[in-house]
Amino acid sequence: METIDCIKTRISVRKYLDKEISDETVRQLIGCARHAPFGGGPKKEPQLWEFIIIKDKIIKEKLALEYEDRQFVKQAPLIIAVCADKTKDQKYKNWEITASLATQNLLLASYDLGLGACFITTFTHHKTHKEERRKLIEALNLPEHIELIALITIGYPDPSEEIEKKELREIDEMTHFNAW
């Protein structure tokens, strides 16, 4: 698939076929994620992202408990928790941004491989989700210096899922030249 087509046609998928994703495919996804930009030039800043590969049914059920309207979490054949090691970026503290770039690579690679994926970040920025976040961190056994950035559910898309196309703002509504 061409890159621009992949970017323009990728959608969030929340209904998956009951079909396992091979370890080789998972390695391919992580391999693509690690090619994301990470700032500072070669070898100046470390790649600070970390990935937790979740296929275990019990752990998926624990994660799904934190999402009343997201039972698709436990039904996904694969969940990847995207994390960042805060100790690797003491100077700029841009760990969330660089891990998000790796996440985008992972989402696009999933789509290119014929997989569907859904990017979940509800727990990261909303003050109302502090308890939910704490439980997710506990379920994943994250050490204090590791920041949970996103959960990505991944699987082969169920063709019966009806997906509404999102309305996108017009380019001219969001584009400013030379200044605001």
mmCIF file with all atom_site columns, C-alpha atoms in Angstrom:
data_model
loop_
_atom_site.group_PDB
_atom_site.id
_atom_site.type_symbol
_atom_site.label_atom_id
_atom_site.label_alt_id
_atom_site.label_comp_id
_atom_site.label_asym_id
_atom_site.label_entity_id
_atom_site.label_seq_id
_atom_site.pdbx_PDB_ins_code
_atom_site.Cartn_x
_atom_site.Cartn_y
_atom_site.Cartn_z
_atom_site.occupancy
_atom_site.B_iso_or_equiv
_atom_site.pdbx_formal_charge
_atom_site.auth_seq_id
_atom_site.auth_comp_id
_atom_site.auth_asym_id
_atom_site.auth_atom_id
_atom_site.pdbx_PDB_model_num
ATOM 1   C CA . MET A 1 1   ? 0.000   0.000   0.000  1.00 0.00 ? 1   MET A CA 1
ATOM 2   C CA . GLU A 1 2   ? 1.258   3.489   -0.776 1.00 0.00 ? 2   GLU A CA 1
ATOM 3   C CA . THR A 1 3   ? 2.030   5.638   2.273  1.00 0.00 ? 3   THR A CA 1
ATOM 4   C CA . ILE A 1 4   ? -0.393  8.469   1.478  1.00 0.00 ? 4   ILE A CA 1
ATOM 5   C CA . ASP A 1 5   ? -3.230  6.034   0.752  1.00 0.00 ? 5   ASP A CA 1
ATOM 6   C CA . CYS A 1 6   ? -2.493  4.268   4.032  1.00 0.00 ? 6   CYS A CA 1
ATOM 7   C CA . ILE A 1 7   ? -2.622  7.557   5.959  1.00 0.00 ? 7   ILE A CA 1
ATOM 8   C CA . LYS A 1 8   ? -5.826  8.742   4.278  1.00 0.00 ? 8   LYS A CA 1
ATOM 9   C CA . THR A 1 9   ? -7.788  5.494   4.501  1.00 0.00 ? 9   THR A CA 1
ATOM 10  C CA . ARG A 1 10  ? -6.782  4.057   7.905  1.00 0.00 ? 10  ARG A CA 1
ATOM 11  C CA . ILE A 1 11  ? -9.690  3.864   10.340 1.00 0.00 ? 11  ILE A CA 1
ATOM 12  C CA . SER A 1 12  ? -10.112 2.730   13.930 1.00 0.00 ? 12  SER A CA 1
ATOM 13  C CA . VAL A 1 13  ? -11.388 -0.838  14.115 1.00 0.00 ? 13  VAL A CA 1
ATOM 14  C CA . ARG A 1 14  ? -13.147 -2.120  17.220 1.00 0.00 ? 14  ARG A CA 1
ATOM 15  C CA . LYS A 1 15  ? -14.485 -5.487  16.090 1.00 0.00 ? 15  LYS A CA 1
ATOM 16  C CA . TYR A 1 16  ? -12.098 -8.306  15.292 1.00 0.00 ? 16  TYR A CA 1
ATOM 17  C CA . LEU A 1 17  ? -12.186 -11.839 13.980 1.00 0.00 ? 17  LEU A CA 1
ATOM 18  C CA . ASP A 1 18  ? -11.194 -14.551 16.448 1.00 0.00 ? 18  ASP A CA 1
ATOM 19  C CA . LYS A 1 19  ? -7.862  -15.123 14.723 1.00 0.00 ? 19  LYS A CA 1
ATOM 20  C CA . GLU A 1 20  ? -4.473  -15.071 16.413 1.00 0.00 ? 20  GLU A CA 1
ATOM 21  C CA . ILE A 1 21  ? -1.755  -12.679 15.294 1.00 0.00 ? 21  ILE A CA 1
ATOM 22  C CA . SER A 1 22  ? 1.571   -14.441 14.851 1.00 0.00 ? 22  SER A CA 1
ATOM 23  C CA . ASP A 1 23  ? 4.654   -13.532 16.861 1.00 0.00 ? 23  ASP A CA 1
ATOM 24  C CA . GLU A 1 24  ? 6.401   -12.812 13.559 1.00 0.00 ? 24  GLU A CA 1
ATOM 25  C CA . THR A 1 25  ? 3.745   -10.207 12.707 1.00 0.00 ? 25  THR A CA 1
ATOM 26  C CA . VAL A 1 26  ? 4.068   -8.667  16.173 1.00 0.00 ? 26  VAL A CA 1
ATOM 27  C CA . ARG A 1 27  ? 7.841   -8.387  15.685 1.00 0.00 ? 27  ARG A CA 1
ATOM 28  C CA . GLN A 1 28  ? 7.240   -6.766  12.310 1.00 0.00 ? 28  GLN A CA 1
ATOM 29  C CA . LEU A 1 29  ? 4.907   -4.198  13.917 1.00 0.00 ? 29  LEU A CA 1
ATOM 30  C CA . ILE A 1 30  ? 7.404   -3.352  16.650 1.00 0.00 ? 30  ILE A CA 1
ATOM 31  C CA . GLY A 1 31  ? 10.136  -3.214  14.025 1.00 0.00 ? 31  GLY A CA 1
ATOM 32  C CA . CYS A 1 32  ? 8.169   -0.514  12.204 1.00 0.00 ? 32  CYS A CA 1
ATOM 33  C CA . ALA A 1 33  ? 7.408   1.373   15.419 1.00 0.00 ? 33  ALA A CA 1
ATOM 34  C CA . ARG A 1 34  ? 11.092  1.601   16.325 1.00 0.00 ? 34  ARG A CA 1
ATOM 35  C CA . HIS A 1 35  ? 11.817  3.486   13.097 1.00 0.00 ? 35  HIS A CA 1
ATOM 36  C CA . ALA A 1 36  ? 9.867   6.521   14.324 1.00 0.00 ? 36  ALA A CA 1
ATOM 37  C CA . PRO A 1 37  ? 11.717  9.832   14.738 1.00 0.00 ? 37  PRO A CA 1
ATOM 38  C CA . PHE A 1 38  ? 13.101  10.365  18.210 1.00 0.00 ? 38  PHE A CA 1
ATOM 39  C CA . GLY A 1 39  ? 14.863  13.728  18.084 1.00 0.00 ? 39  GLY A CA 1
ATOM 40  C CA . GLY A 1 40  ? 18.361  14.941  18.738 1.00 0.00 ? 40  GLY A CA 1
ATOM 41  C CA . GLY A 1 41  ? 20.009  13.308  15.754 1.00 0.00 ? 41  GLY A CA 1
ATOM 42  C CA . PRO A 1 42  ? 21.638  9.894   15.559 1.00 0.00 ? 42  PRO A CA 1
ATOM 43  C CA . LYS A 1 43  ? 22.655  8.498   18.937 1.00 0.00 ? 43  LYS A CA 1
ATOM 44  C CA . LYS A 1 44  ? 22.120  11.819  20.752 1.00 0.00 ? 44  LYS A CA 1
ATOM 45  C CA . GLU A 1 45  ? 18.750  10.946  22.254 1.00 0.00 ? 45  GLU A CA 1
ATOM 46  C CA . PRO A 1 46  ? 17.771  7.381   23.100 1.00 0.00 ? 46  PRO A CA 1
ATOM 47  C CA . GLN A 1 47  ? 14.711  5.607   21.818 1.00 0.00 ? 47  GLN A CA 1
ATOM 48  C CA . LEU A 1 48  ? 12.700  5.766   24.981 1.00 0.00 ? 48  LEU A CA 1
ATOM 49  C CA . TRP A 1 49  ? 9.644   3.814   23.979 1.00 0.00 ? 49  TRP A CA 1
ATOM 50  C CA . GLU A 1 50  ? 8.827   0.408   25.391 1.00 0.00 ? 50  GLU A CA 1
ATOM 51  C CA . PHE A 1 51  ? 6.092   -1.994  24.274 1.00 0.00 ? 51  PHE A CA 1
ATOM 52  C CA . ILE A 1 52  ? 4.135   -4.549  26.265 1.00 0.00 ? 52  ILE A CA 1
ATOM 53  C CA . ILE A 1 53  ? 2.670   -7.280  24.067 1.00 0.00 ? 53  ILE A CA 1
ATOM 54  C CA . ILE A 1 54  ? -0.569  -8.548  25.578 1.00 0.00 ? 54  ILE A CA 1
ATOM 55  C CA . LYS A 1 55  ? -2.201  -11.741 24.372 1.00 0.00 ? 55  LYS A CA 1
ATOM 56  C CA . ASP A 1 56  ? -3.093  -13.174 27.786 1.00 0.00 ? 56  ASP A CA 1
ATOM 57  C CA . LYS A 1 57  ? -6.866  -13.392 28.225 1.00 0.00 ? 57  LYS A CA 1
ATOM 58  C CA . ILE A 1 58  ? -6.800  -12.584 31.956 1.00 0.00 ? 58  ILE A CA 1
ATOM 59  C CA . ILE A 1 59  ? -4.739  -9.424  31.477 1.00 0.00 ? 59  ILE A CA 1
ATOM 60  C CA . LYS A 1 60  ? -6.975  -8.321  28.581 1.00 0.00 ? 60  LYS A CA 1
ATOM 61  C CA . GLU A 1 61  ? -10.012 -8.790  30.820 1.00 0.00 ? 61  GLU A CA 1
ATOM 62  C CA . LYS A 1 62  ? -8.390  -6.655  33.546 1.00 0.00 ? 62  LYS A CA 1
ATOM 63  C CA . LEU A 1 63  ? -7.718  -3.903  31.020 1.00 0.00 ? 63  LEU A CA 1
ATOM 64  C CA . ALA A 1 64  ? -11.267 -4.118  29.647 1.00 0.00 ? 64  ALA A CA 1
ATOM 65  C CA . LEU A 1 65  ? -12.734 -3.663  33.134 1.00 0.00 ? 65  LEU A CA 1
ATOM 66  C CA . GLU A 1 66  ? -11.551 -0.068  33.037 1.00 0.00 ? 66  GLU A CA 1
ATOM 67  C CA . TYR A 1 67  ? -13.644 0.679   29.944 1.00 0.00 ? 67  TYR A CA 1
ATOM 68  C CA . GLU A 1 68  ? -17.399 0.345   30.374 1.00 0.00 ? 68  GLU A CA 1
ATOM 69  C CA . ASP A 1 69  ? -18.010 1.108   26.705 1.00 0.00 ? 69  ASP A CA 1
ATOM 70  C CA . ARG A 1 70  ? -14.893 -0.643  25.432 1.00 0.00 ? 70  ARG A CA 1
ATOM 71  C CA . GLN A 1 71  ? -15.493 -4.354  25.787 1.00 0.00 ? 71  GLN A CA 1
ATOM 72  C CA . PHE A 1 72  ? -13.749 -4.745  22.436 1.00 0.00 ? 72  PHE A CA 1
ATOM 73  C CA . VAL A 1 73  ? -10.524 -4.455  24.440 1.00 0.00 ? 73  VAL A CA 1
ATOM 74  C CA . LYS A 1 74  ? -10.858 -7.988  25.821 1.00 0.00 ? 74  LYS A CA 1
ATOM 75  C CA . GLN A 1 75  ? -11.979 -9.358  22.448 1.00 0.00 ? 75  GLN A CA 1
ATOM 76  C CA . ALA A 1 76  ? -8.946  -8.055  20.554 1.00 0.00 ? 76  ALA A CA 1
ATOM 77  C CA . PRO A 1 77  ? -6.469  -10.824 19.729 1.00 0.00 ? 77  PRO A CA 1
ATOM 78  C CA . LEU A 1 78  ? -3.619  -8.473  20.581 1.00 0.00 ? 78  LEU A CA 1
ATOM 79  C CA . ILE A 1 79  ? -3.124  -5.373  22.691 1.00 0.00 ? 79  ILE A CA 1
ATOM 80  C CA . ILE A 1 80  ? 0.080   -3.397  22.629 1.00 0.00 ? 80  ILE A CA 1
ATOM 81  C CA . ALA A 1 81  ? 0.685   -1.042  25.530 1.00 0.00 ? 81  ALA A CA 1
ATOM 82  C CA . VAL A 1 82  ? 2.912   1.778   24.335 1.00 0.00 ? 82  VAL A CA 1
ATOM 83  C CA . CYS A 1 83  ? 5.034   3.132   27.160 1.00 0.00 ? 83  CYS A CA 1
ATOM 84  C CA . ALA A 1 84  ? 7.904   5.561   27.600 1.00 0.00 ? 84  ALA A CA 1
ATOM 85  C CA . ASP A 1 85  ? 10.874  5.386   29.927 1.00 0.00 ? 85  ASP A CA 1
ATOM 86  C CA . LYS A 1 86  ? 10.967  8.846   31.534 1.00 0.00 ? 86  LYS A CA 1
ATOM 87  C CA . THR A 1 87  ? 14.521  8.319   32.798 1.00 0.00 ? 87  THR A CA 1
ATOM 88  C CA . LYS A 1 88  ? 15.884  8.269   29.230 1.00 0.00 ? 88  LYS A CA 1
ATOM 89  C CA . ASP A 1 89  ? 14.815  11.859  28.526 1.00 0.00 ? 89  ASP A CA 1
ATOM 90  C CA . GLN A 1 90  ? 15.854  14.115  31.384 1.00 0.00 ? 90  GLN A CA 1
ATOM 91  C CA . LYS A 1 91  ? 16.778  17.068  29.166 1.00 0.00 ? 91  LYS A CA 1
ATOM 92  C CA . TYR A 1 92  ? 13.753  17.655  26.907 1.00 0.00 ? 92  TYR A CA 1
ATOM 93  C CA . LYS A 1 93  ? 11.078  15.542  28.585 1.00 0.00 ? 93  LYS A CA 1
ATOM 94  C CA . ASN A 1 94  ? 9.408   14.868  25.244 1.00 0.00 ? 94  ASN A CA 1
ATOM 95  C CA . TRP A 1 95  ? 8.890   11.171  25.922 1.00 0.00 ? 95  TRP A CA 1
ATOM 96  C CA . GLU A 1 96  ? 5.145   11.396  25.291 1.00 0.00 ? 96  GLU A CA 1
ATOM 97  C CA . ILE A 1 97  ? 5.643   12.960  21.861 1.00 0.00 ? 97  ILE A CA 1
ATOM 98  C CA . THR A 1 98  ? 8.274   10.514  20.661 1.00 0.00 ? 98  THR A CA 1
ATOM 99  C CA . ALA A 1 99  ? 6.324   7.496   21.935 1.00 0.00 ? 99  ALA A CA 1
ATOM 100 C CA . SER A 1 100 ? 3.279   8.850   20.089 1.00 0.00 ? 100 SER A CA 1
ATOM 101 C CA . LEU A 1 101 ? 5.297   8.960   16.865 1.00 0.00 ? 101 LEU A CA 1
ATOM 102 C CA . ALA A 1 102 ? 6.177   5.290   17.362 1.00 0.00 ? 102 ALA A CA 1
ATOM 103 C CA . THR A 1 103 ? 2.480   4.643   17.978 1.00 0.00 ? 103 THR A CA 1
ATOM 104 C CA . GLN A 1 104 ? 1.541   6.190   14.632 1.00 0.00 ? 104 GLN A CA 1
ATOM 105 C CA . ASN A 1 105 ? 4.079   3.957   12.875 1.00 0.00 ? 105 ASN A CA 1
ATOM 106 C CA . LEU A 1 106 ? 2.552   0.968   14.638 1.00 0.00 ? 106 LEU A CA 1
ATOM 107 C CA . LEU A 1 107 ? -0.994  1.948   13.578 1.00 0.00 ? 107 LEU A CA 1
ATOM 108 C CA . LEU A 1 108 ? -0.011  2.477   9.944  1.00 0.00 ? 108 LEU A CA 1
ATOM 109 C CA . ALA A 1 109 ? 2.010   -0.752  9.825  1.00 0.00 ? 109 ALA A CA 1
ATOM 110 C CA . SER A 1 110 ? -0.969  -2.657  11.262 1.00 0.00 ? 110 SER A CA 1
ATOM 111 C CA . TYR A 1 111 ? -3.214  -1.311  8.542  1.00 0.00 ? 111 TYR A CA 1
ATOM 112 C CA . ASP A 1 112 ? -0.666  -2.035  5.828  1.00 0.00 ? 112 ASP A CA 1
ATOM 113 C CA . LEU A 1 113 ? -0.521  -5.667  7.018  1.00 0.00 ? 113 LEU A CA 1
ATOM 114 C CA . GLY A 1 114 ? -4.300  -6.031  6.748  1.00 0.00 ? 114 GLY A CA 1
ATOM 115 C CA . LEU A 1 115 ? -4.930  -5.618  10.469 1.00 0.00 ? 115 LEU A CA 1
ATOM 116 C CA . GLY A 1 116 ? -7.345  -3.287  12.184 1.00 0.00 ? 116 GLY A CA 1
ATOM 117 C CA . ALA A 1 117 ? -6.325  -1.268  15.215 1.00 0.00 ? 117 ALA A CA 1
ATOM 118 C CA . CYS A 1 118 ? -7.768  1.176   17.719 1.00 0.00 ? 118 CYS A CA 1
ATOM 119 C CA . PHE A 1 119 ? -5.728  3.787   19.581 1.00 0.00 ? 119 PHE A CA 1
ATOM 120 C CA . ILE A 1 120 ? -6.921  4.300   23.188 1.00 0.00 ? 120 ILE A CA 1
ATOM 121 C CA . THR A 1 121 ? -5.660  7.211   25.277 1.00 0.00 ? 121 THR A CA 1
ATOM 122 C CA . THR A 1 122 ? -8.667  8.150   27.410 1.00 0.00 ? 122 THR A CA 1
ATOM 123 C CA . PHE A 1 123 ? -6.711  7.447   30.581 1.00 0.00 ? 123 PHE A CA 1
ATOM 124 C CA . THR A 1 124 ? -3.690  9.595   29.745 1.00 0.00 ? 124 THR A CA 1
ATOM 125 C CA . HIS A 1 125 ? -4.902  13.176  29.825 1.00 0.00 ? 125 HIS A CA 1
ATOM 126 C CA . HIS A 1 126 ? -8.234  13.277  31.573 1.00 0.00 ? 126 HIS A CA 1
ATOM 127 C CA . LYS A 1 127 ? -8.105  14.143  35.256 1.00 0.00 ? 127 LYS A CA 1
ATOM 128 C CA . THR A 1 128 ? -11.395 12.305  35.670 1.00 0.00 ? 128 THR A CA 1
ATOM 129 C CA . HIS A 1 129 ? -9.700  8.997   34.843 1.00 0.00 ? 129 HIS A CA 1
ATOM 130 C CA . LYS A 1 130 ? -7.036  8.916   37.581 1.00 0.00 ? 130 LYS A CA 1
ATOM 131 C CA . GLU A 1 131 ? -8.374  5.762   39.221 1.00 0.00 ? 131 GLU A CA 1
ATOM 132 C CA . GLU A 1 132 ? -8.762  4.031   35.855 1.00 0.00 ? 132 GLU A CA 1
ATOM 133 C CA . ARG A 1 133 ? -5.157  4.928   35.040 1.00 0.00 ? 133 ARG A CA 1
ATOM 134 C CA . ARG A 1 134 ? -3.905  3.599   38.375 1.00 0.00 ? 134 ARG A CA 1
ATOM 135 C CA . LYS A 1 135 ? -5.633  0.257   37.766 1.00 0.00 ? 135 LYS A CA 1
ATOM 136 C CA . LEU A 1 136 ? -4.181  -0.023  34.256 1.00 0.00 ? 136 LEU A CA 1
ATOM 137 C CA . ILE A 1 137 ? -0.686  0.678   35.573 1.00 0.00 ? 137 ILE A CA 1
ATOM 138 C CA . GLU A 1 138 ? -1.223  -1.950  38.268 1.00 0.00 ? 138 GLU A CA 1
ATOM 139 C CA . ALA A 1 139 ? -2.548  -4.531  35.775 1.00 0.00 ? 139 ALA A CA 1
ATOM 140 C CA . LEU A 1 140 ? 0.516   -3.989  33.581 1.00 0.00 ? 140 LEU A CA 1
ATOM 141 C CA . ASN A 1 141 ? 2.884   -3.987  36.575 1.00 0.00 ? 141 ASN A CA 1
ATOM 142 C CA . LEU A 1 142 ? 4.551   -0.778  35.372 1.00 0.00 ? 142 LEU A CA 1
ATOM 143 C CA . PRO A 1 143 ? 7.463   0.598   37.390 1.00 0.00 ? 143 PRO A CA 1
ATOM 144 C CA . GLU A 1 144 ? 7.210   4.247   38.453 1.00 0.00 ? 144 GLU A CA 1
ATOM 145 C CA . HIS A 1 145 ? 9.619   5.537   35.784 1.00 0.00 ? 145 HIS A CA 1
ATOM 146 C CA . ILE A 1 146 ? 7.563   4.024   32.942 1.00 0.00 ? 146 ILE A CA 1
ATOM 147 C CA . GLU A 1 147 ? 4.728   6.157   31.579 1.00 0.00 ? 147 GLU A CA 1
ATOM 148 C CA . LEU A 1 148 ? 1.738   4.518   29.888 1.00 0.00 ? 148 LEU A CA 1
ATOM 149 C CA . ILE A 1 149 ? 1.096   6.424   26.646 1.00 0.00 ? 149 ILE A CA 1
ATOM 150 C CA . ALA A 1 150 ? -1.542  4.363   24.852 1.00 0.00 ? 150 ALA A CA 1
ATOM 151 C CA . LEU A 1 151 ? -3.185  1.007   24.453 1.00 0.00 ? 151 LEU A CA 1
ATOM 152 C CA . ILE A 1 152 ? -3.609  -0.252  20.917 1.00 0.00 ? 152 ILE A CA 1
ATOM 153 C CA . THR A 1 153 ? -6.037  -3.065  20.223 1.00 0.00 ? 153 THR A CA 1
ATOM 154 C CA . ILE A 1 154 ? -5.124  -5.007  17.086 1.00 0.00 ? 154 ILE A CA 1
ATOM 155 C CA . GLY A 1 155 ? -6.748  -7.798  15.131 1.00 0.00 ? 155 GLY A CA 1
ATOM 156 C CA . TYR A 1 156 ? -8.068  -8.912  11.794 1.00 0.00 ? 156 TYR A CA 1
ATOM 157 C CA . PRO A 1 157 ? -11.094 -6.689  11.104 1.00 0.00 ? 157 PRO A CA 1
ATOM 158 C CA . ASP A 1 158 ? -14.528 -8.278  11.320 1.00 0.00 ? 158 ASP A CA 1
ATOM 159 C CA . PRO A 1 159 ? -16.226 -7.309  8.049  1.00 0.00 ? 159 PRO A CA 1
ATOM 160 C CA . SER A 1 160 ? -19.601 -7.092  9.832  1.00 0.00 ? 160 SER A CA 1
ATOM 161 C CA . GLU A 1 161 ? -18.495 -3.985  11.756 1.00 0.00 ? 161 GLU A CA 1
ATOM 162 C CA . GLU A 1 162 ? -20.166 -0.829  10.534 1.00 0.00 ? 162 GLU A CA 1
ATOM 163 C CA . ILE A 1 163 ? -17.698 2.027   10.806 1.00 0.00 ? 163 ILE A CA 1
ATOM 164 C CA . GLU A 1 164 ? -18.826 5.614   10.519 1.00 0.00 ? 164 GLU A CA 1
ATOM 165 C CA . LYS A 1 165 ? -16.474 7.828   8.577  1.00 0.00 ? 165 LYS A CA 1
ATOM 166 C CA . LYS A 1 166 ? -15.189 10.720  10.677 1.00 0.00 ? 166 LYS A CA 1
ATOM 167 C CA . GLU A 1 167 ? -15.811 14.234  9.498  1.00 0.00 ? 167 GLU A CA 1
ATOM 168 C CA . LEU A 1 168 ? -12.503 15.978  8.918  1.00 0.00 ? 168 LEU A CA 1
ATOM 169 C CA . ARG A 1 169 ? -12.003 19.719  9.040  1.00 0.00 ? 169 ARG A CA 1
ATOM 170 C CA . GLU A 1 170 ? -11.184 21.359  5.750  1.00 0.00 ? 170 GLU A CA 1
ATOM 171 C CA . ILE A 1 171 ? -7.490  22.007  5.129  1.00 0.00 ? 171 ILE A CA 1
ATOM 172 C CA . ASP A 1 172 ? -8.080  25.771  4.912  1.00 0.00 ? 172 ASP A CA 1
ATOM 173 C CA . GLU A 1 173 ? -9.765  25.742  8.345  1.00 0.00 ? 173 GLU A CA 1
ATOM 174 C CA . MET A 1 174 ? -6.612  24.482  10.028 1.00 0.00 ? 174 MET A CA 1
ATOM 175 C CA . THR A 1 175 ? -3.823  25.952  7.941  1.00 0.00 ? 175 THR A CA 1
ATOM 176 C CA . HIS A 1 176 ? -2.083  29.261  8.642  1.00 0.00 ? 176 HIS A CA 1
ATOM 177 C CA . PHE A 1 177 ? 0.802   30.664  6.624  1.00 0.00 ? 177 PHE A CA 1
ATOM 178 C CA . ASN A 1 178 ? 3.783   32.414  8.192  1.00 0.00 ? 178 ASN A CA 1
ATOM 179 C CA . ALA A 1 179 ? 1.847   33.321  11.371 1.00 0.00 ? 179 ALA A CA 1
ATOM 180 C CA . TRP A 1 180 ? -1.526  32.774  13.023 1.00 0.00 ? 180 TRP A CA 1
#
